[in-house]
PDB file of C-alpha atoms and ligand atoms in Angstrom:
ATOM      1  CA  MET A 172       3.568  -5.966   7.731  1.00  0.00           C
ATOM      2  CA  ARG A 173       2.375  -9.203   9.122  1.00  0.00           C
ATOM      3  CA  ILE A 174      -1.220  -9.578  10.240  1.00  0.00           C
ATOM      4  CA  LEU A 175      -2.676 -12.418  12.263  1.00  0.00           C
ATOM      5  CA  LEU A 176      -6.262 -13.068  11.221  1.00  0.00           C
ATOM      6  CA  VAL A 177      -8.305 -15.101  13.708  1.00  0.00           C
ATOM      7  CA  GLU A 178     -11.652 -16.096  12.222  1.00  0.00           C
ATOM      8  CA  ASP A 179     -13.437 -19.449  12.246  1.00  0.00           C
ATOM      9  CA  ASP A 180     -15.891 -18.651   9.457  1.00  0.00           C
ATOM     10  CA  PRO A 181     -14.233 -20.069   6.303  1.00  0.00           C
ATOM     11  CA  SER A 182     -15.766 -17.790   3.683  1.00  0.00           C
ATOM     12  CA  LEU A 183     -15.415 -14.628   5.741  1.00  0.00           C
ATOM     13  CA  GLY A 184     -11.821 -15.538   6.606  1.00  0.00           C
ATOM     14  CA  GLU A 185     -11.006 -16.222   2.983  1.00  0.00           C
ATOM     15  CA  GLY A 186     -12.484 -12.872   1.920  1.00  0.00           C
ATOM     16  CA  ILE A 187     -10.557 -10.914   4.552  1.00  0.00           C
ATOM     17  CA  ARG A 188      -7.315 -12.720   3.772  1.00  0.00           C
ATOM     18  CA  THR A 189      -7.655 -11.928   0.073  1.00  0.00           C
ATOM     19  CA  ALA A 190      -8.369  -8.248   0.762  1.00  0.00           C
ATOM     20  CA  LEU A 191      -5.373  -7.969   3.106  1.00  0.00           C
ATOM     21  CA  ARG A 192      -3.031  -9.682   0.663  1.00  0.00           C
ATOM     22  CA  ARG A 193      -4.139  -7.330  -2.095  1.00  0.00           C
ATOM     23  CA  ALA A 194      -3.200  -4.467   0.225  1.00  0.00           C
ATOM     24  CA  ALA A 195       0.354  -5.912   0.441  1.00  0.00           C
ATOM     25  CA  TYR A 196       0.076  -7.370   3.940  1.00  0.00           C
ATOM     26  CA  SER A 197       1.334 -10.794   4.843  1.00  0.00           C
ATOM     27  CA  VAL A 198      -1.460 -12.778   6.505  1.00  0.00           C
ATOM     28  CA  ASP A 199      -1.442 -15.739   8.885  1.00  0.00           C
ATOM     29  CA  TRP A 200      -4.926 -17.105   9.255  1.00  0.00           C
ATOM     30  CA  MET A 201      -5.933 -19.126  12.334  1.00  0.00           C
ATOM     31  CA  ARG A 202      -9.332 -20.616  13.049  1.00  0.00           C
ATOM     32  CA  ASP A 203      -9.268 -21.069  16.799  1.00  0.00           C
ATOM     33  CA  GLY A 204      -8.490 -19.048  19.892  1.00  0.00           C
ATOM     34  CA  ARG A 205      -5.882 -21.327  21.398  1.00  0.00           C
ATOM     35  CA  ALA A 206      -3.739 -21.410  18.255  1.00  0.00           C
ATOM     36  CA  ALA A 207      -4.106 -17.638  18.002  1.00  0.00           C
ATOM     37  CA  MET A 208      -2.923 -17.171  21.577  1.00  0.00           C
ATOM     38  CA  ALA A 209       0.177 -19.270  20.857  1.00  0.00           C
ATOM     39  CA  ALA A 210       0.909 -17.294  17.699  1.00  0.00           C
ATOM     40  CA  ILE A 211       0.572 -13.963  19.508  1.00  0.00           C
ATOM     41  CA  ARG A 212       2.966 -15.150  22.211  1.00  0.00           C
ATOM     42  CA  ASP A 213       5.477 -16.179  19.538  1.00  0.00           C
ATOM     43  CA  GLY A 214       5.607 -12.543  18.418  1.00  0.00           C
ATOM     44  CA  GLY A 215       6.603 -11.069  15.072  1.00  0.00           C
ATOM     45  CA  ILE A 216       3.038  -9.897  14.399  1.00  0.00           C
ATOM     46  CA  ASP A 217       2.202  -6.274  13.624  1.00  0.00           C
ATOM     47  CA  LEU A 218      -1.572  -6.470  14.080  1.00  0.00           C
ATOM     48  CA  VAL A 219      -4.258  -8.966  15.129  1.00  0.00           C
ATOM     49  CA  LEU A 220      -7.740  -9.099  13.595  1.00  0.00           C
ATOM     50  CA  LEU A 221      -9.788 -11.048  16.081  1.00  0.00           C
ATOM     51  CA  ASP A 222     -13.219 -12.617  15.952  1.00  0.00           C
ATOM     52  CA  LEU A 223     -14.808 -13.087  19.395  1.00  0.00           C
ATOM     53  CA  GLY A 224     -16.808 -16.307  19.021  1.00  0.00           C
ATOM     54  CA  LEU A 225     -14.013 -18.852  18.477  1.00  0.00           C
ATOM     55  CA  PRO A 226     -13.482 -22.569  19.129  1.00  0.00           C
ATOM     56  CA  HIS A 227     -11.312 -23.586  22.154  1.00  0.00           C
ATOM     57  CA  LEU A 228     -10.740 -20.090  23.503  1.00  0.00           C
ATOM     58  CA  ASP A 229     -13.045 -17.079  23.257  1.00  0.00           C
ATOM     59  CA  GLY A 230     -11.686 -13.900  21.643  1.00  0.00           C
ATOM     60  CA  ILE A 231     -12.122 -11.954  24.886  1.00  0.00           C
ATOM     61  CA  GLU A 232      -9.863 -14.473  26.627  1.00  0.00           C
ATOM     62  CA  VAL A 233      -7.302 -14.152  23.850  1.00  0.00           C
ATOM     63  CA  ILE A 234      -7.160 -10.385  24.391  1.00  0.00           C
ATOM     64  CA  ARG A 235      -6.930 -10.821  28.174  1.00  0.00           C
ATOM     65  CA  GLY A 236      -4.177 -13.409  27.818  1.00  0.00           C
ATOM     66  CA  ALA A 237      -2.142 -11.260  25.450  1.00  0.00           C
ATOM     67  CA  ARG A 238      -2.347  -8.164  27.637  1.00  0.00           C
ATOM     68  CA  ARG A 239      -1.625 -10.121  30.825  1.00  0.00           C
ATOM     69  CA  ALA A 240       1.496 -11.450  29.146  1.00  0.00           C
ATOM     70  CA  GLY A 241       2.523  -7.841  28.543  1.00  0.00           C
ATOM     71  CA  LEU A 242       2.130  -8.049  24.778  1.00  0.00           C
ATOM     72  CA  ASP A 243       1.133  -4.751  23.189  1.00  0.00           C
ATOM     73  CA  VAL A 244       0.394  -5.865  19.624  1.00  0.00           C
ATOM     74  CA  PRO A 245      -2.584  -3.839  18.284  1.00  0.00           C
ATOM     75  CA  ILE A 246      -5.832  -5.848  18.300  1.00  0.00           C
ATOM     76  CA  LEU A 247      -8.842  -5.037  16.152  1.00  0.00           C
ATOM     77  CA  VAL A 248     -11.949  -6.991  17.129  1.00  0.00           C
ATOM     78  CA  LEU A 249     -14.248  -8.159  14.336  1.00  0.00           C
ATOM     79  CA  SER A 250     -17.499  -9.401  15.727  1.00  0.00           C
ATOM     80  CA  ALA A 251     -21.170  -9.827  15.107  1.00  0.00           C
ATOM     81  CA  ARG A 252     -21.912  -9.528  18.820  1.00  0.00           C
ATOM     82  CA  GLU A 253     -24.149  -6.559  18.621  1.00  0.00           C
ATOM     83  CA  ARG A 254     -24.569  -5.782  22.274  1.00  0.00           C
ATOM     84  CA  ALA A 255     -22.776  -2.669  23.380  1.00  0.00           C
ATOM     85  CA  SER A 256     -21.608  -4.567  26.474  1.00  0.00           C
ATOM     86  CA  ASP A 257     -19.560  -6.947  24.259  1.00  0.00           C
ATOM     87  CA  ARG A 258     -17.991  -4.056  22.427  1.00  0.00           C
ATOM     88  CA  THR A 259     -17.031  -2.231  25.582  1.00  0.00           C
ATOM     89  CA  LEU A 260     -15.801  -5.437  27.216  1.00  0.00           C
ATOM     90  CA  GLY A 261     -13.496  -6.091  24.238  1.00  0.00           C
ATOM     91  CA  LEU A 262     -12.068  -2.592  24.423  1.00  0.00           C
ATOM     92  CA  ASP A 263     -11.830  -2.625  28.201  1.00  0.00           C
ATOM     93  CA  VAL A 264      -9.835  -5.842  28.346  1.00  0.00           C
ATOM     94  CA  GLY A 265      -7.312  -4.386  25.918  1.00  0.00           C
ATOM     95  CA  ALA A 266      -8.512  -4.380  22.295  1.00  0.00           C
ATOM     96  CA  ASP A 267      -7.613  -1.225  20.356  1.00  0.00           C
ATOM     97  CA  ASP A 268     -10.597  -0.999  18.056  1.00  0.00           C
ATOM     98  CA  TYR A 269     -13.855  -2.752  17.215  1.00  0.00           C
ATOM     99  CA  LEU A 270     -15.600  -3.342  13.909  1.00  0.00           C
ATOM    100  CA  GLY A 271     -19.079  -4.885  13.846  1.00  0.00           C
ATOM    101  CA  LYS A 272     -19.981  -7.541  11.273  1.00  0.00           C
ATOM    102  CA  PRO A 273     -20.988  -7.227   8.540  1.00  0.00           C
ATOM    103  CA  PHE A 274     -18.457  -4.582   7.616  1.00  0.00           C
ATOM    104  CA  ASP A 275     -17.205  -2.933   4.497  1.00  0.00           C
ATOM    105  CA  THR A 276     -13.759  -4.116   3.327  1.00  0.00           C
ATOM    106  CA  ALA A 277     -12.682  -0.542   2.610  1.00  0.00           C
ATOM    107  CA  GLU A 278     -13.487   0.407   6.202  1.00  0.00           C
ATOM    108  CA  LEU A 279     -11.606  -2.608   7.542  1.00  0.00           C
ATOM    109  CA  LEU A 280      -8.509  -1.664   5.529  1.00  0.00           C
ATOM    110  CA  ALA A 281      -8.726   1.968   6.665  1.00  0.00           C
ATOM    111  CA  ARG A 282      -8.878   0.873  10.308  1.00  0.00           C
ATOM    112  CA  VAL A 283      -5.942  -1.492   9.768  1.00  0.00           C
ATOM    113  CA  ARG A 284      -3.881   1.366   8.337  1.00  0.00           C
ATOM    114  CA  ALA A 285      -4.883   3.694  11.182  1.00  0.00           C
ATOM    115  CA  LEU A 286      -3.936   1.143  13.848  1.00  0.00           C
ATOM    116  CA  LEU A 287      -0.604   0.342  12.215  1.00  0.00           C
ATOM    117  CA  ARG A 288       0.122   4.037  11.924  1.00  0.00           C
ATOM    118  CA  ARG A 289      -0.699   4.664  15.560  1.00  0.00           C
ATOM    119  CA  SER A 290       1.378   1.719  16.771  1.00  0.00           C
ATOM    120  CA  GLY A 291       4.282   3.076  14.720  1.00  0.00           C
ATOM    121  CA  GLY A 292       3.850   6.477  16.385  1.00  0.00           C
ATOM    122  CA  GLN A 293       2.927   8.093  13.092  1.00  0.00           C
ATOM    123  CA  ALA A 294       0.055  10.534  12.513  1.00  0.00           C
ATOM    124  CA  GLN A 295       0.486  11.308   8.813  1.00  0.00           C
ATOM    125  CA  PRO A 296      -1.399   8.961   6.467  1.00  0.00           C
ATOM    126  CA  SER A 297       1.485   8.621   4.032  1.00  0.00           C
ATOM    127  CA  LEU A 298       5.124   7.866   4.682  1.00  0.00           C
ATOM    128  CA  ALA A 299       7.616  10.353   3.326  1.00  0.00           C
ATOM    129  CA  CYS A 300      11.389  10.535   3.339  1.00  0.00           C
ATOM    130  CA  GLY A 301      12.833  13.330   1.226  1.00  0.00           C
ATOM    131  CA  GLU A 302      11.670  12.849  -2.356  1.00  0.00           C
ATOM    132  CA  LEU A 303      10.279   9.409  -1.624  1.00  0.00           C
ATOM    133  CA  VAL A 304       6.580   9.186  -0.706  1.00  0.00           C
ATOM    134  CA  LEU A 305       4.587   6.027  -0.041  1.00  0.00           C
ATOM    135  CA  ASP A 306       0.835   5.965   0.435  1.00  0.00           C
ATOM    136  CA  PRO A 307      -0.440   2.762   2.100  1.00  0.00           C
ATOM    137  CA  ALA A 308      -4.063   3.620   1.235  1.00  0.00           C
ATOM    138  CA  THR A 309      -3.576   3.825  -2.532  1.00  0.00           C
ATOM    139  CA  LEU A 310      -0.584   1.430  -2.572  1.00  0.00           C
ATOM    140  CA  SER A 311       1.329   4.047  -4.519  1.00  0.00           C
ATOM    141  CA  VAL A 312       4.947   5.161  -4.430  1.00  0.00           C
ATOM    142  CA  ARG A 313       6.348   8.397  -5.829  1.00  0.00           C
ATOM    143  CA  TRP A 314       9.968   9.325  -6.323  1.00  0.00           C
ATOM    144  CA  CYS A 315      10.601  13.014  -7.181  1.00  0.00           C
ATOM    145  CA  GLY A 316       6.909  13.329  -8.044  1.00  0.00           C
ATOM    146  CA  ARG A 317       7.010  10.425 -10.475  1.00  0.00           C
ATOM    147  CA  GLU A 318       4.904   7.309  -9.888  1.00  0.00           C
ATOM    148  CA  VAL A 319       6.901   4.103  -9.364  1.00  0.00           C
ATOM    149  CA  ASP A 320       5.039   0.879 -10.003  1.00  0.00           C
ATOM    150  CA  LEU A 321       5.950  -1.862  -7.499  1.00  0.00           C
ATOM    151  CA  PRO A 322       4.667  -5.395  -7.042  1.00  0.00           C
ATOM    152  CA  ARG A 323       3.161  -6.282  -3.648  1.00  0.00           C
ATOM    153  CA  ARG A 324       6.246  -7.603  -1.833  1.00  0.00           C
ATOM    154  CA  GLU A 325       8.533  -4.854  -3.039  1.00  0.00           C
ATOM    155  CA  PHE A 326       5.946  -2.321  -1.912  1.00  0.00           C
ATOM    156  CA  ALA A 327       5.702  -4.063   1.475  1.00  0.00           C
ATOM    157  CA  LEU A 328       9.489  -4.111   1.886  1.00  0.00           C
ATOM    158  CA  LEU A 329       9.796  -0.429   1.011  1.00  0.00           C
ATOM    159  CA  ARG A 330       7.015   0.322   3.513  1.00  0.00           C
ATOM    160  CA  LEU A 331       9.038  -1.457   6.226  1.00  0.00           C
ATOM    161  CA  LEU A 332      12.178   0.498   5.342  1.00  0.00           C
ATOM    162  CA  MET A 333      10.272   3.792   5.292  1.00  0.00           C
ATOM    163  CA  GLU A 334       8.857   3.226   8.771  1.00  0.00           C
ATOM    164  CA  SER A 335      12.256   3.960  10.231  1.00  0.00           C
ATOM    165  CA  PRO A 336      14.527   5.751   7.779  1.00  0.00           C
ATOM    166  CA  GLY A 337      18.182   5.702   8.758  1.00  0.00           C
ATOM    167  CA  ARG A 338      17.694   2.666  10.985  1.00  0.00           C
ATOM    168  CA  ILE A 339      18.769  -0.844  10.123  1.00  0.00           C
ATOM    169  CA  LEU A 340      16.042  -3.241   9.090  1.00  0.00           C
ATOM    170  CA  PRO A 341      17.511  -6.667   9.902  1.00  0.00           C
ATOM    171  CA  ARG A 342      17.104  -9.127   7.051  1.00  0.00           C
ATOM    172  CA  GLU A 343      15.508 -11.697   9.339  1.00  0.00           C
ATOM    173  CA  SER A 344      12.858  -9.380  10.709  1.00  0.00           C
ATOM    174  CA  ALA A 345      12.061  -8.160   7.184  1.00  0.00           C
ATOM    175  CA  GLN A 346      11.579 -11.752   6.094  1.00  0.00           C
ATOM    176  CA  GLN A 347       9.375 -12.488   9.081  1.00  0.00           C
ATOM    177  CA  ARG A 348       7.152  -9.492   8.414  1.00  0.00           C
ATOM    178  CA  LEU A 349       6.882 -10.067   4.671  1.00  0.00           C
ATOM    179  CA  TYR A 350       5.896 -13.713   4.701  1.00  0.00           C
ATOM    180  CA  GLY A 351       3.440 -15.912   6.556  1.00  0.00           C
ATOM    181  CA  TRP A 352       4.335 -19.130   8.363  1.00  0.00           C
ATOM    182  CA  ASP A 353       2.945 -21.339   5.669  1.00  0.00           C
ATOM    183  CA  GLU A 354       4.873 -19.753   2.830  1.00  0.00           C
ATOM    184  CA  ASP A 355       7.867 -21.483   1.325  1.00  0.00           C
ATOM    185  CA  ILE A 356      10.525 -18.912   0.699  1.00  0.00           C
ATOM    186  CA  ALA A 357      14.081 -18.816  -0.533  1.00  0.00           C
ATOM    187  CA  SER A 358      16.626 -17.708   2.065  1.00  0.00           C
ATOM    188  CA  ASN A 359      17.645 -14.777  -0.148  1.00  0.00           C
ATOM    189  CA  ALA A 360      14.072 -13.583  -0.853  1.00  0.00           C
ATOM    190  CA  VAL A 361      14.598 -10.201   0.838  1.00  0.00           C
ATOM    191  CA  ASP A 362      17.865  -9.622  -1.038  1.00  0.00           C
ATOM    192  CA  VAL A 363      16.107 -10.324  -4.310  1.00  0.00           C
ATOM    193  CA  HIS A 364      13.394  -7.757  -3.515  1.00  0.00           C
ATOM    194  CA  VAL A 365      16.057  -5.181  -2.618  1.00  0.00           C
ATOM    195  CA  HIS A 366      17.820  -5.914  -5.889  1.00  0.00           C
ATOM    196  CA  HIS A 367      14.589  -5.202  -7.781  1.00  0.00           C
ATOM    197  CA  LEU A 368      13.862  -2.040  -5.793  1.00  0.00           C
ATOM    198  CA  ARG A 369      17.310  -0.722  -6.613  1.00  0.00           C
ATOM    199  CA  ARG A 370      16.581  -1.055 -10.296  1.00  0.00           C
ATOM    200  CA  LYS A 371      13.367   0.970 -10.024  1.00  0.00           C
ATOM    201  CA  LEU A 372      14.617   3.604  -7.579  1.00  0.00           C
ATOM    202  CA  PRO A 373      18.080   5.176  -7.240  1.00  0.00           C
ATOM    203  CA  ALA A 374      20.355   2.375  -6.036  1.00  0.00           C
ATOM    204  CA  ALA A 375      21.819   4.595  -3.280  1.00  0.00           C
ATOM    205  CA  LEU A 376      18.416   4.828  -1.550  1.00  0.00           C
ATOM    206  CA  ILE A 377      18.779   1.401   0.020  1.00  0.00           C
ATOM    207  CA  ARG A 378      22.097   0.760   1.695  1.00  0.00           C
ATOM    208  CA  THR A 379      23.342  -2.716   2.597  1.00  0.00           C
ATOM    209  CA  VAL A 380      24.690  -3.276   6.078  1.00  0.00           C
ATOM    210  CA  ARG A 381      26.796  -6.309   5.455  1.00  0.00           C
ATOM    211  CA  GLY A 382      25.702  -9.401   7.343  1.00  0.00           C
ATOM    212  CA  VAL A 383      22.865  -7.534   9.082  1.00  0.00           C
ATOM    213  CA  GLY A 384      20.283  -6.001   6.795  1.00  0.00           C
ATOM    214  CA  TYR A 385      19.279  -2.843   4.979  1.00  0.00           C
ATOM    215  CA  VAL A 386      18.821   0.869   5.655  1.00  0.00           C
ATOM    216  CA  LEU A 387      16.825   3.511   3.835  1.00  0.00           C
ATOM    217  CA  ASP A 388      19.395   6.257   3.231  1.00  0.00           C
ATOM    218  CA  GLU A 389      17.893   9.580   4.271  1.00  0.00           C
ATOM    219  CA  LYS A 390      20.600  11.646   2.588  1.00  0.00           C
ATOM    220  CA  ALA A 391      19.999   9.969  -0.759  1.00  0.00           C
ATOM    221  CA  ALA A 392      16.244  10.445  -0.310  1.00  0.00           C
ATOM    222  CA  MET A 393      16.688  14.172   0.442  1.00  0.00           C
ATOM    223  CA  ALA A 394      19.076  14.645  -2.460  1.00  0.00           C
ATOM    224  CA  GLY A 395      16.439  13.579  -4.979  1.00  0.00           C
ATOM    225  CA  GLU A 396      17.182  12.707  -8.586  1.00  0.00           C
ATOM    226  CA  ALA A 397      20.904  12.112  -8.992  1.00  0.00           C
TER     227      ALA A 397
HETATM  228 CA1   CA B 686     -16.862 -16.888  15.030  1.00  0.00          CA
END
């Protein structure tokens, strides 16, 4: 999951970025509204966390611009503007949720999860496919009731696969959603993560579609421990 964070306050931005990375999200951090607008138009973002008071282009204008362009990426506004009129304006021009500053990191993460869930058309808090269960809130994975310990990127990749079991996750889109723009990555990074996942979970759970990407195999997940 790739999140665009738009915040011009350096220490607040740093704190939010750290919290999001710990929760296994890939974060692109931008400090001004114009750059944010360009990034949103480029696509490949799962969620936007948006401050309202920004250099070059106000957050409200960013939301307006994105919606006018027909982009439906979920937007969560983070702002210290206390007036109810600012909150309602943000929501009315197309934001999906609003969190007033200062806020609690745990609440921010819960709202992020809820928005991502909703945009994925999912109501249940955890993702399940057969014997495989992933809980984004506790960052835990269970296979046949047994806890499987995964590092951040492997967890994030499995989360992507579990969002649409049985459907191909193209390698390129996985890479785009696992890494930020500023990260240097090897071209086979996704393959390496899959390789590691297959050593910790039954290898048949993740099928390779040659030249395209990977699929979470529902039959293997239903079958349980082989
Ligand atoms: Ca600001």
